[in-house]
Amino acid sequence: MMILTRQPGQTISLSMLLFVISGTWGYRSGIEMINVTFCGKYDKPPTLKVSPWPFIPAGTHFNFNVTLTPAVDVLEIFWQYELISDGKVIFKKMDDIVCDEDPIYCSLPAGETKVWVQSEQLPAIPPGFKNRIYKAKFQLFNEENIMFLCGEIVAKVR
């Protein structure tokens, strides 16, 4: 008789344990966008569209479109970016191979609106990067070292 009275309690305890585990482990990893802003002064502010939004699951494709109207001619693109977490710079780089790898992004006449369309797959996120908030800053310069696009993205990796 004692087994029958303990069994419902064990079943309830086991069910609660499974609920807690599935509640924490069941979330897909990915990046949740918190805020995206453009810095700098623009005659026509750039726009950004990302799909899916605001959460991009790891291992899935996402699309993004950037619409901009540069105030200066852009024949070459140099960009610098940095990744910050907890007030510390984790990664910082300047890159000048944008036009070599993707020439369609170069030769932008001043005052002409351009739409950049890109589709990427978010890779698996290593455990050491999860459950943290990151700020990514990026700046794009033309061949005369004039910044024509600047932005910040704040996101949580889970």
PDB file of C-alpha atoms in Angstrom:
ATOM      1  CA  MET A   1       0.000   0.000   0.000  1.00  0.00           C
ATOM      2  CA  MET A   2       2.909   2.315   0.694  1.00  0.00           C
ATOM      3  CA  ILE A   3       4.137   2.008  -2.870  1.00  0.00           C
ATOM      4  CA  LEU A   4       0.796   3.255  -4.181  1.00  0.00           C
ATOM      5  CA  THR A   5       0.853   6.376  -2.002  1.00  0.00           C
ATOM      6  CA  ARG A   6       4.464   7.249  -2.896  1.00  0.00           C
ATOM      7  CA  GLN A   7       4.078   6.626  -6.623  1.00  0.00           C
ATOM      8  CA  PRO A   8       1.945   9.727  -7.403  1.00  0.00           C
ATOM      9  CA  GLY A   9       4.429  11.890  -5.499  1.00  0.00           C
ATOM     10  CA  GLN A  10       7.345  10.453  -7.462  1.00  0.00           C
ATOM     11  CA  THR A  11       5.472  10.904 -10.730  1.00  0.00           C
ATOM     12  CA  ILE A  12       4.732  14.544  -9.915  1.00  0.00           C
ATOM     13  CA  SER A  13       8.354  15.155  -8.848  1.00  0.00           C
ATOM     14  CA  LEU A  14       9.688  13.552 -12.009  1.00  0.00           C
ATOM     15  CA  SER A  15       7.259  15.572 -14.148  1.00  0.00           C
ATOM     16  CA  MET A  16       8.333  18.825 -12.453  1.00  0.00           C
ATOM     17  CA  LEU A  17      12.005  17.951 -12.964  1.00  0.00           C
ATOM     18  CA  LEU A  18      11.419  17.263 -16.670  1.00  0.00           C
ATOM     19  CA  PHE A  19       9.512  20.551 -16.985  1.00  0.00           C
ATOM     20  CA  VAL A  20      12.393  22.520 -15.449  1.00  0.00           C
ATOM     21  CA  ILE A  21      14.990  20.761 -17.601  1.00  0.00           C
ATOM     22  CA  SER A  22      13.016  21.239 -20.805  1.00  0.00           C
ATOM     23  CA  GLY A  23      12.402  24.876 -19.871  1.00  0.00           C
ATOM     24  CA  THR A  24      16.117  25.614 -19.747  1.00  0.00           C
ATOM     25  CA  TRP A  25      17.501  23.149 -22.275  1.00  0.00           C
ATOM     26  CA  GLY A  26      14.592  23.407 -24.684  1.00  0.00           C
ATOM     27  CA  TYR A  27      15.439  26.930 -25.835  1.00  0.00           C
ATOM     28  CA  ARG A  28      17.172  27.044 -29.177  1.00  0.00           C
ATOM     29  CA  SER A  29      20.495  28.793 -29.219  1.00  0.00           C
ATOM     30  CA  GLY A  30      20.826  31.870 -31.354  1.00  0.00           C
ATOM     31  CA  ILE A  31      21.056  35.641 -31.280  1.00  0.00           C
ATOM     32  CA  GLU A  32      18.310  37.908 -29.983  1.00  0.00           C
ATOM     33  CA  MET A  33      18.587  41.448 -31.332  1.00  0.00           C
ATOM     34  CA  ILE A  34      17.979  44.044 -28.638  1.00  0.00           C
ATOM     35  CA  ASN A  35      18.823  47.278 -30.458  1.00  0.00           C
ATOM     36  CA  VAL A  36      20.236  48.321 -33.830  1.00  0.00           C
ATOM     37  CA  THR A  37      21.172  51.946 -34.440  1.00  0.00           C
ATOM     38  CA  PHE A  38      23.030  53.881 -37.096  1.00  0.00           C
ATOM     39  CA  CYS A  39      25.527  56.483 -35.954  1.00  0.00           C
ATOM     40  CA  GLY A  40      26.716  59.465 -37.965  1.00  0.00           C
ATOM     41  CA  LYS A  41      24.874  62.165 -39.897  1.00  0.00           C
ATOM     42  CA  TYR A  42      22.930  61.274 -43.010  1.00  0.00           C
ATOM     43  CA  ASP A  43      20.826  63.209 -45.518  1.00  0.00           C
ATOM     44  CA  LYS A  44      18.800  60.019 -45.925  1.00  0.00           C
ATOM     45  CA  PRO A  45      19.227  57.712 -42.903  1.00  0.00           C
ATOM     46  CA  PRO A  46      20.073  54.087 -43.766  1.00  0.00           C
ATOM     47  CA  THR A  47      17.548  51.349 -43.074  1.00  0.00           C
ATOM     48  CA  LEU A  48      18.007  47.728 -42.064  1.00  0.00           C
ATOM     49  CA  LYS A  49      15.626  44.807 -42.492  1.00  0.00           C
ATOM     50  CA  VAL A  50      16.426  41.408 -40.990  1.00  0.00           C
ATOM     51  CA  SER A  51      14.348  38.249 -41.262  1.00  0.00           C
ATOM     52  CA  PRO A  52      13.692  36.438 -38.976  1.00  0.00           C
ATOM     53  CA  TRP A  53      13.555  39.196 -36.342  1.00  0.00           C
ATOM     54  CA  PRO A  54      14.352  39.732 -33.454  1.00  0.00           C
ATOM     55  CA  PHE A  55      15.584  36.173 -32.787  1.00  0.00           C
ATOM     56  CA  ILE A  56      17.847  34.391 -35.263  1.00  0.00           C
ATOM     57  CA  PRO A  57      18.213  30.692 -34.391  1.00  0.00           C
ATOM     58  CA  ALA A  58      21.637  29.083 -34.820  1.00  0.00           C
ATOM     59  CA  GLY A  59      21.911  26.860 -37.863  1.00  0.00           C
ATOM     60  CA  THR A  60      19.197  28.649 -39.832  1.00  0.00           C
ATOM     61  CA  HIS A  61      19.434  31.092 -42.713  1.00  0.00           C
ATOM     62  CA  PHE A  62      18.629  34.740 -42.171  1.00  0.00           C
ATOM     63  CA  ASN A  63      18.309  37.574 -44.658  1.00  0.00           C
ATOM     64  CA  PHE A  64      19.255  41.188 -44.240  1.00  0.00           C
ATOM     65  CA  ASN A  65      18.868  44.241 -46.451  1.00  0.00           C
ATOM     66  CA  VAL A  66      20.668  47.529 -45.914  1.00  0.00           C
ATOM     67  CA  THR A  67      19.441  50.552 -47.846  1.00  0.00           C
ATOM     68  CA  LEU A  68      21.797  53.532 -47.914  1.00  0.00           C
ATOM     69  CA  THR A  69      22.475  56.681 -49.868  1.00  0.00           C
ATOM     70  CA  PRO A  70      26.142  57.633 -49.414  1.00  0.00           C
ATOM     71  CA  ALA A  71      26.975  61.336 -49.297  1.00  0.00           C
ATOM     72  CA  VAL A  72      30.385  60.626 -50.856  1.00  0.00           C
ATOM     73  CA  ASP A  73      31.580  58.537 -53.805  1.00  0.00           C
ATOM     74  CA  VAL A  74      32.660  55.062 -52.762  1.00  0.00           C
ATOM     75  CA  LEU A  75      35.104  53.253 -55.035  1.00  0.00           C
ATOM     76  CA  GLU A  76      36.728  51.145 -52.328  1.00  0.00           C
ATOM     77  CA  ILE A  77      35.392  50.078 -48.931  1.00  0.00           C
ATOM     78  CA  PHE A  78      37.449  49.741 -45.785  1.00  0.00           C
ATOM     79  CA  TRP A  79      35.680  48.714 -42.637  1.00  0.00           C
ATOM     80  CA  GLN A  80      36.527  48.338 -39.017  1.00  0.00           C
ATOM     81  CA  TYR A  81      34.519  46.543 -36.417  1.00  0.00           C
ATOM     82  CA  GLU A  82      34.760  45.512 -32.809  1.00  0.00           C
ATOM     83  CA  LEU A  83      32.848  43.190 -30.508  1.00  0.00           C
ATOM     84  CA  ILE A  84      32.408  44.245 -26.885  1.00  0.00           C
ATOM     85  CA  SER A  85      31.040  42.329 -23.881  1.00  0.00           C
ATOM     86  CA  ASP A  86      31.061  43.413 -20.244  1.00  0.00           C
ATOM     87  CA  GLY A  87      32.889  46.603 -21.251  1.00  0.00           C
ATOM     88  CA  LYS A  88      35.828  44.655 -22.724  1.00  0.00           C
ATOM     89  CA  VAL A  89      36.804  44.518 -26.389  1.00  0.00           C
ATOM     90  CA  ILE A  90      36.747  40.853 -27.361  1.00  0.00           C
ATOM     91  CA  PHE A  91      37.557  41.262 -31.026  1.00  0.00           C
ATOM     92  CA  LYS A  92      38.652  44.200 -33.158  1.00  0.00           C
ATOM     93  CA  LYS A  93      39.659  44.252 -36.800  1.00  0.00           C
ATOM     94  CA  MET A  94      40.099  46.519 -39.805  1.00  0.00           C
ATOM     95  CA  ASP A  95      39.539  44.952 -43.196  1.00  0.00           C
ATOM     96  CA  ASP A  96      40.207  46.303 -46.684  1.00  0.00           C
ATOM     97  CA  ILE A  97      39.238  43.309 -48.826  1.00  0.00           C
ATOM     98  CA  VAL A  98      35.502  44.044 -49.173  1.00  0.00           C
ATOM     99  CA  CYS A  99      35.752  45.127 -52.818  1.00  0.00           C
ATOM    100  CA  ASP A 100      38.091  42.257 -53.687  1.00  0.00           C
ATOM    101  CA  GLU A 101      35.672  39.653 -52.331  1.00  0.00           C
ATOM    102  CA  ASP A 102      32.346  41.318 -53.233  1.00  0.00           C
ATOM    103  CA  PRO A 103      32.790  43.928 -56.008  1.00  0.00           C
ATOM    104  CA  ILE A 104      29.016  44.541 -56.192  1.00  0.00           C
ATOM    105  CA  TYR A 105      29.297  46.491 -52.921  1.00  0.00           C
ATOM    106  CA  CYS A 106      31.738  49.008 -54.402  1.00  0.00           C
ATOM    107  CA  SER A 107      31.437  51.796 -56.975  1.00  0.00           C
ATOM    108  CA  LEU A 108      28.651  53.616 -55.152  1.00  0.00           C
ATOM    109  CA  PRO A 109      28.060  57.120 -56.556  1.00  0.00           C
ATOM    110  CA  ALA A 110      27.298  59.860 -54.027  1.00  0.00           C
ATOM    111  CA  GLY A 111      23.581  60.534 -53.660  1.00  0.00           C
ATOM    112  CA  GLU A 112      22.488  57.283 -55.310  1.00  0.00           C
ATOM    113  CA  THR A 113      20.461  54.865 -53.197  1.00  0.00           C
ATOM    114  CA  LYS A 114      21.845  51.339 -52.970  1.00  0.00           C
ATOM    115  CA  VAL A 115      20.256  48.243 -51.448  1.00  0.00           C
ATOM    116  CA  TRP A 116      22.602  45.537 -50.214  1.00  0.00           C
ATOM    117  CA  VAL A 117      20.904  42.151 -49.909  1.00  0.00           C
ATOM    118  CA  GLN A 118      22.610  39.272 -48.174  1.00  0.00           C
ATOM    119  CA  SER A 119      21.609  35.824 -46.958  1.00  0.00           C
ATOM    120  CA  GLU A 120      23.741  34.024 -44.391  1.00  0.00           C
ATOM    121  CA  GLN A 121      23.510  31.028 -42.098  1.00  0.00           C
ATOM    122  CA  LEU A 122      24.089  31.651 -38.404  1.00  0.00           C
ATOM    123  CA  PRO A 123      26.650  29.058 -37.305  1.00  0.00           C
ATOM    124  CA  ALA A 124      26.472  27.054 -34.087  1.00  0.00           C
ATOM    125  CA  ILE A 125      27.410  29.198 -31.100  1.00  0.00           C
ATOM    126  CA  PRO A 126      30.158  27.891 -28.797  1.00  0.00           C
ATOM    127  CA  PRO A 127      29.044  27.512 -25.151  1.00  0.00           C
ATOM    128  CA  GLY A 128      31.518  30.149 -23.896  1.00  0.00           C
ATOM    129  CA  PHE A 129      29.706  32.874 -25.846  1.00  0.00           C
ATOM    130  CA  LYS A 130      26.199  32.047 -24.638  1.00  0.00           C
ATOM    131  CA  ASN A 131      24.088  33.932 -22.096  1.00  0.00           C
ATOM    132  CA  ARG A 132      25.934  37.196 -22.603  1.00  0.00           C
ATOM    133  CA  ILE A 133      25.067  40.558 -24.102  1.00  0.00           C
ATOM    134  CA  TYR A 134      27.333  41.866 -26.855  1.00  0.00           C
ATOM    135  CA  LYS A 135      27.697  45.198 -28.600  1.00  0.00           C
ATOM    136  CA  ALA A 136      29.093  45.201 -32.119  1.00  0.00           C
ATOM    137  CA  LYS A 137      30.251  48.486 -33.637  1.00  0.00           C
ATOM    138  CA  PHE A 138      31.057  48.862 -37.313  1.00  0.00           C
ATOM    139  CA  GLN A 139      32.240  51.712 -39.533  1.00  0.00           C
ATOM    140  CA  LEU A 140      32.640  51.759 -43.317  1.00  0.00           C
ATOM    141  CA  PHE A 141      35.020  54.204 -45.021  1.00  0.00           C
ATOM    142  CA  ASN A 142      35.629  55.062 -48.651  1.00  0.00           C
ATOM    143  CA  GLU A 143      39.051  55.221 -50.337  1.00  0.00           C
ATOM    144  CA  GLU A 144      39.571  58.779 -49.008  1.00  0.00           C
ATOM    145  CA  ASN A 145      39.032  57.548 -45.432  1.00  0.00           C
ATOM    146  CA  ILE A 146      35.637  59.279 -45.157  1.00  0.00           C
ATOM    147  CA  MET A 147      33.119  57.333 -43.083  1.00  0.00           C
ATOM    148  CA  PHE A 148      29.899  56.739 -45.022  1.00  0.00           C
ATOM    149  CA  LEU A 149      28.163  54.174 -42.797  1.00  0.00           C
ATOM    150  CA  CYS A 150      28.326  53.524 -39.064  1.00  0.00           C
ATOM    151  CA  GLY A 151      26.227  51.381 -36.761  1.00  0.00           C
ATOM    152  CA  GLU A 152      25.888  49.561 -33.464  1.00  0.00           C
ATOM    153  CA  ILE A 153      24.114  46.306 -32.722  1.00  0.00           C
ATOM    154  CA  VAL A 154      23.286  45.164 -29.204  1.00  0.00           C
ATOM    155  CA  ALA A 155      22.311  41.507 -28.968  1.00  0.00           C
ATOM    156  CA  LYS A 156      21.998  38.688 -26.469  1.00  0.00           C
ATOM    157  CA  VAL A 157      23.466  35.317 -27.364  1.00  0.00           C
ATOM    158  CA  ARG A 158      21.555  32.417 -25.904  1.00  0.00           C
TER     159      ARG A 158
END
